[in-house]
Coordinates of C-alpha atoms in Angstrom, one line a residue:
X1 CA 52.0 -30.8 -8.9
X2 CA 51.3 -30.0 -12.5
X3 CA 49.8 -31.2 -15.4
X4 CA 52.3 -33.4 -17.9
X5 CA 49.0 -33.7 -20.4
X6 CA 46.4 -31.1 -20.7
X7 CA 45.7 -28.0 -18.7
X8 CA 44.9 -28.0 -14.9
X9 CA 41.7 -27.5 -13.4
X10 CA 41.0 -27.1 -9.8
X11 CA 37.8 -29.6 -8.7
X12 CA 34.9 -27.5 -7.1
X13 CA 32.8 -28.3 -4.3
X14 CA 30.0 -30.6 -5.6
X15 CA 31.7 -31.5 -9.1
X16 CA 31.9 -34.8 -10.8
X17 CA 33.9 -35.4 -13.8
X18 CA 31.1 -36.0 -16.1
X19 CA 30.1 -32.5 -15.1
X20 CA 33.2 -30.8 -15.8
X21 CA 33.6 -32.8 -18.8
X22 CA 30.2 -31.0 -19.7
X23 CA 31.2 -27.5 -18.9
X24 CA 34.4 -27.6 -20.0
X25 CA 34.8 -30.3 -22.4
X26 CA 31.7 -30.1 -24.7
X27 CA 30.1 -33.4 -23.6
X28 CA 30.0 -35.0 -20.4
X29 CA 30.3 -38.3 -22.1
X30 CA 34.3 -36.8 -22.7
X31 CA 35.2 -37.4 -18.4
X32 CA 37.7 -40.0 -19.9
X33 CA 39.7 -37.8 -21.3
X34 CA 40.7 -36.3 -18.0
X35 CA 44.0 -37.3 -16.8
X36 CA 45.9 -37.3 -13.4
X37 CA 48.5 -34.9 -13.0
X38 CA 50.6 -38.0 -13.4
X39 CA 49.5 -38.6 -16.9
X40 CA 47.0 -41.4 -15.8
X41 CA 43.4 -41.4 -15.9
X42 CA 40.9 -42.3 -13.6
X43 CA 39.0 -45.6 -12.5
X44 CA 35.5 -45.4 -12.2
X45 CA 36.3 -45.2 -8.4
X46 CA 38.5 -42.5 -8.1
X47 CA 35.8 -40.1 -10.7
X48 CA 33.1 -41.3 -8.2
X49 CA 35.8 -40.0 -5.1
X50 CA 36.9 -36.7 -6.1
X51 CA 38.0 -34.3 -3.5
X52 CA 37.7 -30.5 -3.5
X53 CA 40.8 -28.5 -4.5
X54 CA 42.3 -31.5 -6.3
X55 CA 43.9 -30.8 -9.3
X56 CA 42.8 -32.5 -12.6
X57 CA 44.3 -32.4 -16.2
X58 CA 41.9 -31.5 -19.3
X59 CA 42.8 -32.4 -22.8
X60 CA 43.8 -29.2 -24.2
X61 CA 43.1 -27.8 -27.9
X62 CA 46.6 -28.4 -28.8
X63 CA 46.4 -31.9 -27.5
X64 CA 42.7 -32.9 -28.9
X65 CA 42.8 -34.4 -31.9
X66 CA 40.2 -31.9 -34.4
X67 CA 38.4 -34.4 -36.9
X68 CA 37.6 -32.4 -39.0
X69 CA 41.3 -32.0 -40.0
X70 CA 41.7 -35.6 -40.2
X71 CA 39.2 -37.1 -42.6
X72 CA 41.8 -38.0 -45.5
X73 CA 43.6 -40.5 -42.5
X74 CA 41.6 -44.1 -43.3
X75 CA 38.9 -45.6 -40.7
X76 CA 39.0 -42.2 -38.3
X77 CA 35.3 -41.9 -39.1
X78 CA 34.8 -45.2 -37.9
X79 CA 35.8 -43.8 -34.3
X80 CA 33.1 -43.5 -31.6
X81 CA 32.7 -39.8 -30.5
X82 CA 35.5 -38.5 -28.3
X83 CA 37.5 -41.8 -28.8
X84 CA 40.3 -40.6 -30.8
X85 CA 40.8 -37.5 -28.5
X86 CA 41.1 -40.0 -25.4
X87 CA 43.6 -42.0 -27.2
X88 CA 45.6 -38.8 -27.9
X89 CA 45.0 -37.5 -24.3
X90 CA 46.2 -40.9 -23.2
X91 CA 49.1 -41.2 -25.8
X92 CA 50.2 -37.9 -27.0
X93 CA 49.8 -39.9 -30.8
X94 CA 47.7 -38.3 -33.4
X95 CA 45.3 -40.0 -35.4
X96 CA 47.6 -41.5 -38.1
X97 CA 49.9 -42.9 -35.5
X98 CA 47.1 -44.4 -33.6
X99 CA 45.3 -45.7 -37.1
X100 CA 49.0 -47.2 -37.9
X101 CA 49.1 -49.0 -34.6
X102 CA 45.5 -50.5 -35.2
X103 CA 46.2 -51.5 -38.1
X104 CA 49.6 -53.3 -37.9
X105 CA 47.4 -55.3 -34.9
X106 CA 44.3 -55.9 -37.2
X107 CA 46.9 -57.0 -40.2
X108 CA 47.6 -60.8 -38.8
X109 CA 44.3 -61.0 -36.6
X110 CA 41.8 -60.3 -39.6
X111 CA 43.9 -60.4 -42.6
X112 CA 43.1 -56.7 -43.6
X113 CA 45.6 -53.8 -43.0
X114 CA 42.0 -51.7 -42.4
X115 CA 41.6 -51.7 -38.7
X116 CA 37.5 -51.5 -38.7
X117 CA 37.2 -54.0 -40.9
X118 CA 37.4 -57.6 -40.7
X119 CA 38.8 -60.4 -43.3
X120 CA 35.3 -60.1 -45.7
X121 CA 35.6 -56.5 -45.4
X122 CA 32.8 -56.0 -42.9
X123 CA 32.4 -53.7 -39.6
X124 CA 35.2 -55.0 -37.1
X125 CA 32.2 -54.0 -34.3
X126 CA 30.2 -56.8 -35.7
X127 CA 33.3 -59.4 -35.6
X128 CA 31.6 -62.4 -33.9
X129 CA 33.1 -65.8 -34.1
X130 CA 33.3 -69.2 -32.5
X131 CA 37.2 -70.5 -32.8
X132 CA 37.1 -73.3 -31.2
X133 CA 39.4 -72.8 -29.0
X134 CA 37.3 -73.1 -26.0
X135 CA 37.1 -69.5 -24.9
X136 CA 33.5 -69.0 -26.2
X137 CA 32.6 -66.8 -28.9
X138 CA 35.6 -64.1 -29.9
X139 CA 34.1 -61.0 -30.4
X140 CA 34.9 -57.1 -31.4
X141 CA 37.9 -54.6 -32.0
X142 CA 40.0 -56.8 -29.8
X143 CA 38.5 -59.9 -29.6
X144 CA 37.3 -60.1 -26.5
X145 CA 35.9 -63.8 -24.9
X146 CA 32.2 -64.7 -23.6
X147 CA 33.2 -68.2 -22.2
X148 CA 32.6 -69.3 -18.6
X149 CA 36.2 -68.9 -17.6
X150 CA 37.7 -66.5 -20.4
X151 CA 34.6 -64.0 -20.1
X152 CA 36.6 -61.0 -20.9
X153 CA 33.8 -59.5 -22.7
X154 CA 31.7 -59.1 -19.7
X155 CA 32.9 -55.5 -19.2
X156 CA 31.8 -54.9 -22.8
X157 CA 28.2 -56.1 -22.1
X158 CA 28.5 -53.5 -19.4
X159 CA 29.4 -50.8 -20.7
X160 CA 26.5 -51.1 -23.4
X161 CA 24.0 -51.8 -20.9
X162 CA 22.8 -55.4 -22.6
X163 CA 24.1 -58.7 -21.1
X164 CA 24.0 -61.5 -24.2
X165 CA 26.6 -63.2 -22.5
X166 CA 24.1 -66.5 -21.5
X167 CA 22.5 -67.1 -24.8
X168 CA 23.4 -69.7 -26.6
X169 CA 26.8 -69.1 -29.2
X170 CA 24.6 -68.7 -32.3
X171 CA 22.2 -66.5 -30.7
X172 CA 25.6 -64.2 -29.2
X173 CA 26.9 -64.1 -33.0
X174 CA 23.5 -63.0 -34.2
X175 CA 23.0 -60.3 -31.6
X176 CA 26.8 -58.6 -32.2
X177 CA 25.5 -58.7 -36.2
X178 CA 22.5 -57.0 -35.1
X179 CA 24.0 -53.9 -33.5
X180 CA 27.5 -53.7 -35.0
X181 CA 26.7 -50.6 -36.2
X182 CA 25.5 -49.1 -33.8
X183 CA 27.5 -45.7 -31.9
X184 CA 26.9 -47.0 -28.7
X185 CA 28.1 -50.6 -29.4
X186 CA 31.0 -49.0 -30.8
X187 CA 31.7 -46.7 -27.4
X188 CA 31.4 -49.8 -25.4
X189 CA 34.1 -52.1 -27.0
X190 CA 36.2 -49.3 -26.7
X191 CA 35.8 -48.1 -23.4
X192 CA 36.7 -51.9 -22.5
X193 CA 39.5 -51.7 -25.1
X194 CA 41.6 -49.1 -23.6
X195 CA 40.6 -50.0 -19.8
X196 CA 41.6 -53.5 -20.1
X197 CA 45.0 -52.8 -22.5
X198 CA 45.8 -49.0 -23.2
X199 CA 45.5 -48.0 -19.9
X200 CA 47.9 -50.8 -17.9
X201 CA 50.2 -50.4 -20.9
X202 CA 50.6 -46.7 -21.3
X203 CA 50.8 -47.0 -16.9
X204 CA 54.0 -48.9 -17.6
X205 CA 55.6 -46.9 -20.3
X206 CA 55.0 -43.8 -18.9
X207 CA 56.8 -45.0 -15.8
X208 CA 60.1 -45.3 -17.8
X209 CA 59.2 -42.0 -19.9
X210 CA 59.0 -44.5 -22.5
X211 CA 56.8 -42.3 -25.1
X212 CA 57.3 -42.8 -29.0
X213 CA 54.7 -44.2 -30.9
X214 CA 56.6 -47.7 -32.4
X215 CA 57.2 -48.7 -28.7
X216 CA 53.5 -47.8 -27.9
X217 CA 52.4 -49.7 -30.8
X218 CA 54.7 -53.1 -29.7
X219 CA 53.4 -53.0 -26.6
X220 CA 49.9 -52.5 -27.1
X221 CA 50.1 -55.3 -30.0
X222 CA 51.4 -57.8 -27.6
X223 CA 49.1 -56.8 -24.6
X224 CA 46.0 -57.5 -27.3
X225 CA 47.5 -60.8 -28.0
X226 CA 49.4 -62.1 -25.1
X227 CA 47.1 -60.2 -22.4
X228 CA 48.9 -58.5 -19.5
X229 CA 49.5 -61.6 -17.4
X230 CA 51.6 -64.4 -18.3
X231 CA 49.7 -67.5 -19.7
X232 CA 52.2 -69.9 -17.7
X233 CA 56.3 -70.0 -17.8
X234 CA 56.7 -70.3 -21.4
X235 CA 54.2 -67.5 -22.6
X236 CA 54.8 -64.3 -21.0
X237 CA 52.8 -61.2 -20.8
X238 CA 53.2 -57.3 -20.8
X239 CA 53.5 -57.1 -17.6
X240 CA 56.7 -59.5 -17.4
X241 CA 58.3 -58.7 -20.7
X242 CA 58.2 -55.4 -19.3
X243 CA 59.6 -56.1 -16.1
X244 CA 62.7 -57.9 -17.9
X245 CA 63.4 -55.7 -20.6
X246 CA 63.3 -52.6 -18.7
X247 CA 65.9 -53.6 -16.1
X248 CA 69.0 -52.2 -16.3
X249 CA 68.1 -49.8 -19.4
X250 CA 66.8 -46.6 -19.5
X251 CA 67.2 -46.8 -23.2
X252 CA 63.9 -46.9 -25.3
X253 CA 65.6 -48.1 -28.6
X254 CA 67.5 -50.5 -26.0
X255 CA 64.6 -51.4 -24.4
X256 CA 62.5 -51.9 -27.4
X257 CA 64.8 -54.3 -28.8
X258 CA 65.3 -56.2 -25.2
X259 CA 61.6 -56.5 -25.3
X260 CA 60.9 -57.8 -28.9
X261 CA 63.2 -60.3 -28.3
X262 CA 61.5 -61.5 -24.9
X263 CA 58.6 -61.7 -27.1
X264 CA 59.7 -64.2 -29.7
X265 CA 61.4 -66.1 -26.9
X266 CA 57.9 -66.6 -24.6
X267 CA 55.5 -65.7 -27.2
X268 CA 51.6 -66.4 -26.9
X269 CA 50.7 -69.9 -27.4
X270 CA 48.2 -70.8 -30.5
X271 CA 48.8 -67.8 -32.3
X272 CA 49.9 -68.0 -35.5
X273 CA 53.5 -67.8 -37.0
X274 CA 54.7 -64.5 -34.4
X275 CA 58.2 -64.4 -36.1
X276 CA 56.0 -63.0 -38.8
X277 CA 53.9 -61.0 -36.6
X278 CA 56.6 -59.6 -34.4
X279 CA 59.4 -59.6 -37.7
X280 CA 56.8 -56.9 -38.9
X281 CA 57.3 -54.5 -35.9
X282 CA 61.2 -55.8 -36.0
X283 CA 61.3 -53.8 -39.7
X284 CA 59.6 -50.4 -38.2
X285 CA 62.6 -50.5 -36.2
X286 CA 65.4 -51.6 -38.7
X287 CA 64.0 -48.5 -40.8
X288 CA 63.9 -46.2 -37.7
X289 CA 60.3 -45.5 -38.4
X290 CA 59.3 -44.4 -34.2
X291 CA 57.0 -42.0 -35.5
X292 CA 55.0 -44.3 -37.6
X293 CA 54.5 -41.8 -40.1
X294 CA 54.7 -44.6 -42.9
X295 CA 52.6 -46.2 -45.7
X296 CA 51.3 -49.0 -43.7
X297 CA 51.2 -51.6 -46.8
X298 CA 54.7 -51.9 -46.7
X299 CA 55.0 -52.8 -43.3
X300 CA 51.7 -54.8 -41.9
X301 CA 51.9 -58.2 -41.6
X302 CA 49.0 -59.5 -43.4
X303 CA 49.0 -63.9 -43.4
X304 CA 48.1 -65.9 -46.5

């Protein structure tokens, strides 16, 4: 079996990914970027499982995104280290595909086309907010949840080795100010960002061949703001909208379309006007624009 991202590696008696991430890679913190030959990466289980004479899949120059070439595209330098590269390991997008999908997401949820920042212009790491909408406090790149029975953000408090979840709501919005900018803080709403969304999502697409970056960028949209599960009959999530608007198609302009309109028909509940929201990815698609190779202004839904 061989690699369809990256260049193959044969695992070694002994090794672990964050070591070959080390040796080869640059970092060992960079073991995320190392893909099944399938295209898929690895759960904490299967790095902790590996077997040897298995064949892995490192991010190859070709495929890793070089920063240094990048630094006229907006928000890259606000990018933990080796983020962008696992995004394009996981993707195949470069950094102004990936920037135009954040973006178009951040546009209706913070008012800003700027994906790192918020609606008053500060750090999106530091986004901390009550809603009232009884899920807690809302918090980070994707807005993950710290109540008792939405606390989605618990694998965020994990991953940055601090557990804030129990204080009290003003004390939670007062500790995210405190470390927003903070690297690490960054890494760990990440890391929870692409294995709660990216990952599932990508998983699905990549089971159809389903590759260009407009349909990566619907579906990544919808799984930040409808989740992967349905809510209940009448609002549906990736995982169903994908089920239905992949049948009988092979298509990805036909499916793309099938979808988007599955998504206006069971869209997520209590979430501002989503003919707008959606009608913004609709116009990518009028103009053809798969690539997403576009001036984002003139396409990013951004409500009044």
């Amino acid at each position: 079996m061989s690699c369809q991202i990256g260049s193959s590696y044969k695992v070694q008696a002994g090794d672990t990914l964050f070591d070959i991430a080390e040796q080869q890679l640059g970092s060992g913190e960079r073991w995320k970027e190392i893909m099944k030959p399938n295209g898929t990466p690895f759960s904490e289980e299967e790095a902790e499982d590996l077997q040897t004479g298995q064949e892995i899949c490192l991010p190859t120059g070709e495929t890793q995104i070089d920063q240094s070439t990048t630094q006229a595209i907006p928000g890259v330098e606000f990018f933990p280290p080796g983020t962008l590269n696992q995004l394009n390991t996981l993707t195949g997008l470069d950094a102004q595909q990936i920037t135009n999908i954040l973006g178009m997401i951040n546009g209706p949820e913070q008012s800003n086309s700027k994906w790192w920042q918020t609606a008053d212009n500060k750090i999106i790491y530091g986004y901390a907010e009550d809603i009232d909408d009884g899920r807690g406090v809302t918090i980070g790149i994707y807005g993950a949840t710290t109540g008792k029975n939405y606390n989605d953000a618990d694998i965020i408090w994990e991953n940055y080795g601090q557990d804030y979840s129990n204080l009290p709501t003003d004390e939670i919005i007062e500790k995210v100010n405190e470390i927003a900018n903070d690297p690490k803080w960054w890494k760990a709403q990440w890391d929870a960002y692409i294995s709660t969304y990216w990952q599932p999502t990508l998983k699905l697409l990549k089971s159809k061949n389903y590759s260009k970056a407009l349909t990566i960028g619907v579906l990544i949209d919808t799984a930040m703001n409808a989740g992967m599960e349905d809510d209940n009959s009448k609002h549906w999530g990736v995982n169903h909208l994908f089920e239905e608007a992949s049948s009988d198609t092979n298509d990805e302009q036909d499916f793309l379309n099938k979808f988007i309109d599955l998504r206006l028909q069971y869209p997520t509940k209590n979430s501002g006007d989503m003919k707008e929201r959606i009608g913004a990815w609709q116009n990518l698609l009028r103009d053809n624009q798969w690539d997403l190779r576009v001036d984002l202004n003139k396409y990013v839904y951004i409500p009044e």
